[in-house]
GROMACS .gro file of C-alpha atoms in nm:
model
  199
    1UNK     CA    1   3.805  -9.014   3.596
    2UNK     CA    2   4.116  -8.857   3.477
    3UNK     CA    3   4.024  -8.884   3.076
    4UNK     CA    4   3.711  -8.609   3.215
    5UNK     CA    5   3.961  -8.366   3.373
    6UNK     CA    6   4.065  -8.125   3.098
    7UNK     CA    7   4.394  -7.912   3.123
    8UNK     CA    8   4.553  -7.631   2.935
    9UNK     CA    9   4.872  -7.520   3.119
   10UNK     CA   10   4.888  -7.213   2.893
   11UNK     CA   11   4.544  -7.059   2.876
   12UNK     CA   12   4.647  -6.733   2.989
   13UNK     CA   13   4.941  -6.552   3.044
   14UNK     CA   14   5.101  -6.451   3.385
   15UNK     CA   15   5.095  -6.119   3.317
   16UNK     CA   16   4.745  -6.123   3.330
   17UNK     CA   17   4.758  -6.333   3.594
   18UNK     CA   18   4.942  -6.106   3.822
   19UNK     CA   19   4.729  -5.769   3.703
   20UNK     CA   20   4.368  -5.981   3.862
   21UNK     CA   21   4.564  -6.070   4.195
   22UNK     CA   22   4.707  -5.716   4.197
   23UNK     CA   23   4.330  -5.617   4.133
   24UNK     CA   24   4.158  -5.808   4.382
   25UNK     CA   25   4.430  -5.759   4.630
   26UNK     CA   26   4.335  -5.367   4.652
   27UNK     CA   27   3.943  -5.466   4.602
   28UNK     CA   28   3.726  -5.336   4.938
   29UNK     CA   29   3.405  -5.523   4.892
   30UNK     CA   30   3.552  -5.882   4.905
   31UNK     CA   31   3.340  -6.169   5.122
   32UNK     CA   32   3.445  -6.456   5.351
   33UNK     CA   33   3.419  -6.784   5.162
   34UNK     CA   34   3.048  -6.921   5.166
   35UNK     CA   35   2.897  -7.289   5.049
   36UNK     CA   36   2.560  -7.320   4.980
   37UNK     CA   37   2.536  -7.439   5.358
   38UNK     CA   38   2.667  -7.069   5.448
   39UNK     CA   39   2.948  -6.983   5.621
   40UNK     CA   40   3.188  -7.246   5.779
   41UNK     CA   41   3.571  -7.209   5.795
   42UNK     CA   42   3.638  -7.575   5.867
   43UNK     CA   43   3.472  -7.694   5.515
   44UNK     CA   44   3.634  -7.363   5.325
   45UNK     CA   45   3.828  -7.049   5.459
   46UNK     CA   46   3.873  -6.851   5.144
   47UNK     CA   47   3.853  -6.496   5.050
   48UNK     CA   48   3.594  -6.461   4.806
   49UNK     CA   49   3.531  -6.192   4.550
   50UNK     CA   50   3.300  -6.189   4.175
   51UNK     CA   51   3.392  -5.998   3.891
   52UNK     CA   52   3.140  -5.712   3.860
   53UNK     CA   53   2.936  -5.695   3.546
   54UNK     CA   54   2.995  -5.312   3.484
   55UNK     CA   55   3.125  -5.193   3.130
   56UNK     CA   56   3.259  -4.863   3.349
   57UNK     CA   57   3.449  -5.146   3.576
   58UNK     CA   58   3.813  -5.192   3.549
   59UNK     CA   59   3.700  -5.524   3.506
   60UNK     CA   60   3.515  -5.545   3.245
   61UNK     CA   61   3.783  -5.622   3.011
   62UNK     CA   62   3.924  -5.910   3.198
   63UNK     CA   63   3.598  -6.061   3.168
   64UNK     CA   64   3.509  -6.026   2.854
   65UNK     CA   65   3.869  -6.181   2.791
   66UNK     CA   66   3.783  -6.475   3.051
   67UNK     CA   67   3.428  -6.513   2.850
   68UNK     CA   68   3.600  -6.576   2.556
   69UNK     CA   69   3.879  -6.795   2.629
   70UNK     CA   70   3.655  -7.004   2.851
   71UNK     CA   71   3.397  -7.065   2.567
   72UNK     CA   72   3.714  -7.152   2.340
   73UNK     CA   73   3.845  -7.430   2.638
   74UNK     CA   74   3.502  -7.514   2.660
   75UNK     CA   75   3.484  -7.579   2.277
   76UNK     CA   76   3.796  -7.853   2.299
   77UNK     CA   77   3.674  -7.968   2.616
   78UNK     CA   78   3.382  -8.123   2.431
   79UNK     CA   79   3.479  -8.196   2.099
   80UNK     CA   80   3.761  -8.422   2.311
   81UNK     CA   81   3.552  -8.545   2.556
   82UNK     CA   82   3.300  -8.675   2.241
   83UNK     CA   83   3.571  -8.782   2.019
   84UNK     CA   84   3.745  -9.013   2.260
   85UNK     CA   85   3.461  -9.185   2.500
   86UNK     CA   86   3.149  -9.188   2.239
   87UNK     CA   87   3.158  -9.430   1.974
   88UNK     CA   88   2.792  -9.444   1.824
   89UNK     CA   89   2.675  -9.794   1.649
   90UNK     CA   90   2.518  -9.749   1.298
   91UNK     CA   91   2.192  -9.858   1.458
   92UNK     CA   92   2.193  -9.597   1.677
   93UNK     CA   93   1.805  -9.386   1.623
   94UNK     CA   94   1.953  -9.087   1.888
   95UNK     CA   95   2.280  -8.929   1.883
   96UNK     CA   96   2.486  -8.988   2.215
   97UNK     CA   97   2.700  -8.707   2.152
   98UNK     CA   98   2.669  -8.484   2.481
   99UNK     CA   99   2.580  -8.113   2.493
  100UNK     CA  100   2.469  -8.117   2.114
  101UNK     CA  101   2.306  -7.829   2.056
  102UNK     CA  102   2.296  -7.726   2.380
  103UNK     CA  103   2.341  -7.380   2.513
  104UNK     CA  104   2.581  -7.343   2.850
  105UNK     CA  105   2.575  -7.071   3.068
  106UNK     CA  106   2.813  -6.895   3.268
  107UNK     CA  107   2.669  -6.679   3.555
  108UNK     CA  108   2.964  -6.571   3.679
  109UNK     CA  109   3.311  -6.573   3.790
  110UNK     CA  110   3.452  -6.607   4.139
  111UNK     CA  111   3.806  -6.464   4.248
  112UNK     CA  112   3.915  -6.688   4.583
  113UNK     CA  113   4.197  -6.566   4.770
  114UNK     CA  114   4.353  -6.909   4.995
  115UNK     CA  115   4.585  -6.767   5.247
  116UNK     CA  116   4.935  -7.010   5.287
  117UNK     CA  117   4.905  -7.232   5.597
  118UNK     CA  118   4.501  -7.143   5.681
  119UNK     CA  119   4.301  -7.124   5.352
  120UNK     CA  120   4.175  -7.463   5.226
  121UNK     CA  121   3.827  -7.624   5.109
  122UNK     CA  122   3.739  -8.012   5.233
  123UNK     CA  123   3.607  -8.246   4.984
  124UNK     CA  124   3.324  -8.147   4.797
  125UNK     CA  125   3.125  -8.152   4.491
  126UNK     CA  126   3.012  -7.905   4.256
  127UNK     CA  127   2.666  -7.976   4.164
  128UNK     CA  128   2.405  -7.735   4.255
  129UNK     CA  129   2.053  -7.666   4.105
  130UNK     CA  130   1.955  -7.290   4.030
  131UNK     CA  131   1.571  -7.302   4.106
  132UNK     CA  132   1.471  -6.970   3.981
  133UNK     CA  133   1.660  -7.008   3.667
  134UNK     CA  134   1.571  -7.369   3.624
  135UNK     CA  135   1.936  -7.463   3.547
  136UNK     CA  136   2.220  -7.691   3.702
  137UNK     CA  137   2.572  -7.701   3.687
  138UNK     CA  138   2.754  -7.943   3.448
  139UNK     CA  139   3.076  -7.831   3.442
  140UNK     CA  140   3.333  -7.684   3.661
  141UNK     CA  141   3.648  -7.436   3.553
  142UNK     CA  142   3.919  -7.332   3.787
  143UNK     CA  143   4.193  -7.130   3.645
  144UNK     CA  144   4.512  -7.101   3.863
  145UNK     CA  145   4.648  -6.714   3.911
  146UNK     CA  146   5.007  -6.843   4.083
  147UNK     CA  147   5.233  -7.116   4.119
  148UNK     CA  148   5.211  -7.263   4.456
  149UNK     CA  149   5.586  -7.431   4.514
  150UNK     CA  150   5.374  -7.663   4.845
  151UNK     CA  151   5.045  -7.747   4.912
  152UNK     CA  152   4.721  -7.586   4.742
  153UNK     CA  153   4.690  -7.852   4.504
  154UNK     CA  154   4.331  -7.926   4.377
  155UNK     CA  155   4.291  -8.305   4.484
  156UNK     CA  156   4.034  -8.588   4.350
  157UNK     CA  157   3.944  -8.924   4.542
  158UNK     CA  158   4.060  -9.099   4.262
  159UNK     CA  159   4.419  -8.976   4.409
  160UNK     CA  160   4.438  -8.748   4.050
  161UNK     CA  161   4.605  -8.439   4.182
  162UNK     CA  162   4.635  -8.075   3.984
  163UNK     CA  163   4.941  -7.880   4.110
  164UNK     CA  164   4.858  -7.480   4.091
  165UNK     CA  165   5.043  -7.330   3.788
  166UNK     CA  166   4.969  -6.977   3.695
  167UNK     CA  167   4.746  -6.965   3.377
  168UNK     CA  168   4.640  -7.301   3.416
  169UNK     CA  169   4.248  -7.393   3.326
  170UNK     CA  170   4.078  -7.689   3.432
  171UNK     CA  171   3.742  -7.843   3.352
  172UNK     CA  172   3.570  -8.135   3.494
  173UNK     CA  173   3.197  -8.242   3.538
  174UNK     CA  174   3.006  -8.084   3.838
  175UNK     CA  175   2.905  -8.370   3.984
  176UNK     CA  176   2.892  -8.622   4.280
  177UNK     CA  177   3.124  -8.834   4.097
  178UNK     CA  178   3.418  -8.557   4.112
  179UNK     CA  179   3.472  -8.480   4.456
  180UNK     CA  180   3.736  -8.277   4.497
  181UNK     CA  181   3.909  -8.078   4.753
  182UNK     CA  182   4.157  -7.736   4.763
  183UNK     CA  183   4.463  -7.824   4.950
  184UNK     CA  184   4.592  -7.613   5.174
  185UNK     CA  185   4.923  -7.380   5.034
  186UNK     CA  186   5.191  -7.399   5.213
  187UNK     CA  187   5.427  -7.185   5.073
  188UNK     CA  188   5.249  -6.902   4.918
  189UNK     CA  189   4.901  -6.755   4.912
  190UNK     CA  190   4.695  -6.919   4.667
  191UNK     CA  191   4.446  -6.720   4.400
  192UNK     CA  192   4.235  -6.875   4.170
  193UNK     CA  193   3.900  -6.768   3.951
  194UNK     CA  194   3.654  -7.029   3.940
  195UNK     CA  195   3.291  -7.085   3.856
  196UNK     CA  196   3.019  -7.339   3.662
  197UNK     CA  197   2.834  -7.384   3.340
  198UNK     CA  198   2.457  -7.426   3.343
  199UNK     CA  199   2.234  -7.609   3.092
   0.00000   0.00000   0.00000
């Protein structure tokens, strides 16, 4: 499983990092954590909040900066991902390599706010079909806005665990196979943006 999680420890800066928290800290219109069952605080107690799509936001340029370096991870996700697992034979009359010419889509991304000692999400998996767009998510990206010293590490049942360090970005496939859960932080609050890609 672990040769499907990409990481980039660097992918953006903590400075950045702190100016979203600081930013969705004084945010009003932030939700309680939802699943697509709805509301349950034993499966996830987050804070939730998206990014507004508003050019007159003072988000906007955070996420046309996220847009971007997420299409660039996105880019070496792949071209790794192919490079290393697909080896085509000569014979070969289709070409294996995945999301060739493929357009992904990202709706949206989601600000979630863990609070230390209460905020967690059980095990899960990502994959979820969007009926009215006819789409489904592939792929997963969390990044990591702090560095959580205990607890709120991202955690997979193959026992791979991600500890939170700010600027981090992970991808791995939205699917049944990745099932995955958001530990609880002990020792700080924990903030990360996450979100899908759709084909």
């Amino acid at each position: 499983m672990k040769k499907y999680i990409f990481e980039n420890n660097t992918s953006i800066t903590t400075i950045l990092c702190k100016e979203i928290i600081d930013l969705f800290d004084r945010e009003k219109y932030k939700n309680i954590g939802t699943t697509l069952g709805g509301i349950n605080k034993k499966i996830k107690d987050t804070t939730d909040f998206n990014i507004p799509k508003d050019e007159t936001s003072q988000w906007f340029k955070i996420e046309k900066f996220l847009y971007k370096e997420l299409n660039k991870n996105l880019e070496e996700y792949i071209k790794t991902i192919n490079s290393q697992n697909y080896q085509p034979d000569k014979n070969d009359d289709v070409d294996g390599t995945i999301f060739k010419n493929q357009t992904l889509m990202v709706y949206s991304f989601m600000i979630q706010k863990y609070e230390r000692k209460k905020g967690k999400y059980t095990y899960h998996n990502d994959f979820a079909i969007d009926k009215s767009n006819r789409k489904f998510r592939v792929i997963t990206f969390i990044w990591y806005l702090n560095t959580i010293e205990e607890g709120g590490e991202t955690e997979f049942w193959d026992d791979h665990i991600i500890k939170p360090i700010a600027g981090k970005l992970v991808l791995f496939p939205a699917s049944w196979t990745f099932q995955h859960r958001g530990r609880m932080p002990i020792s700080d609050d924990k903030y990360i943006i996450t979100g899908w890609f759709y084909i």
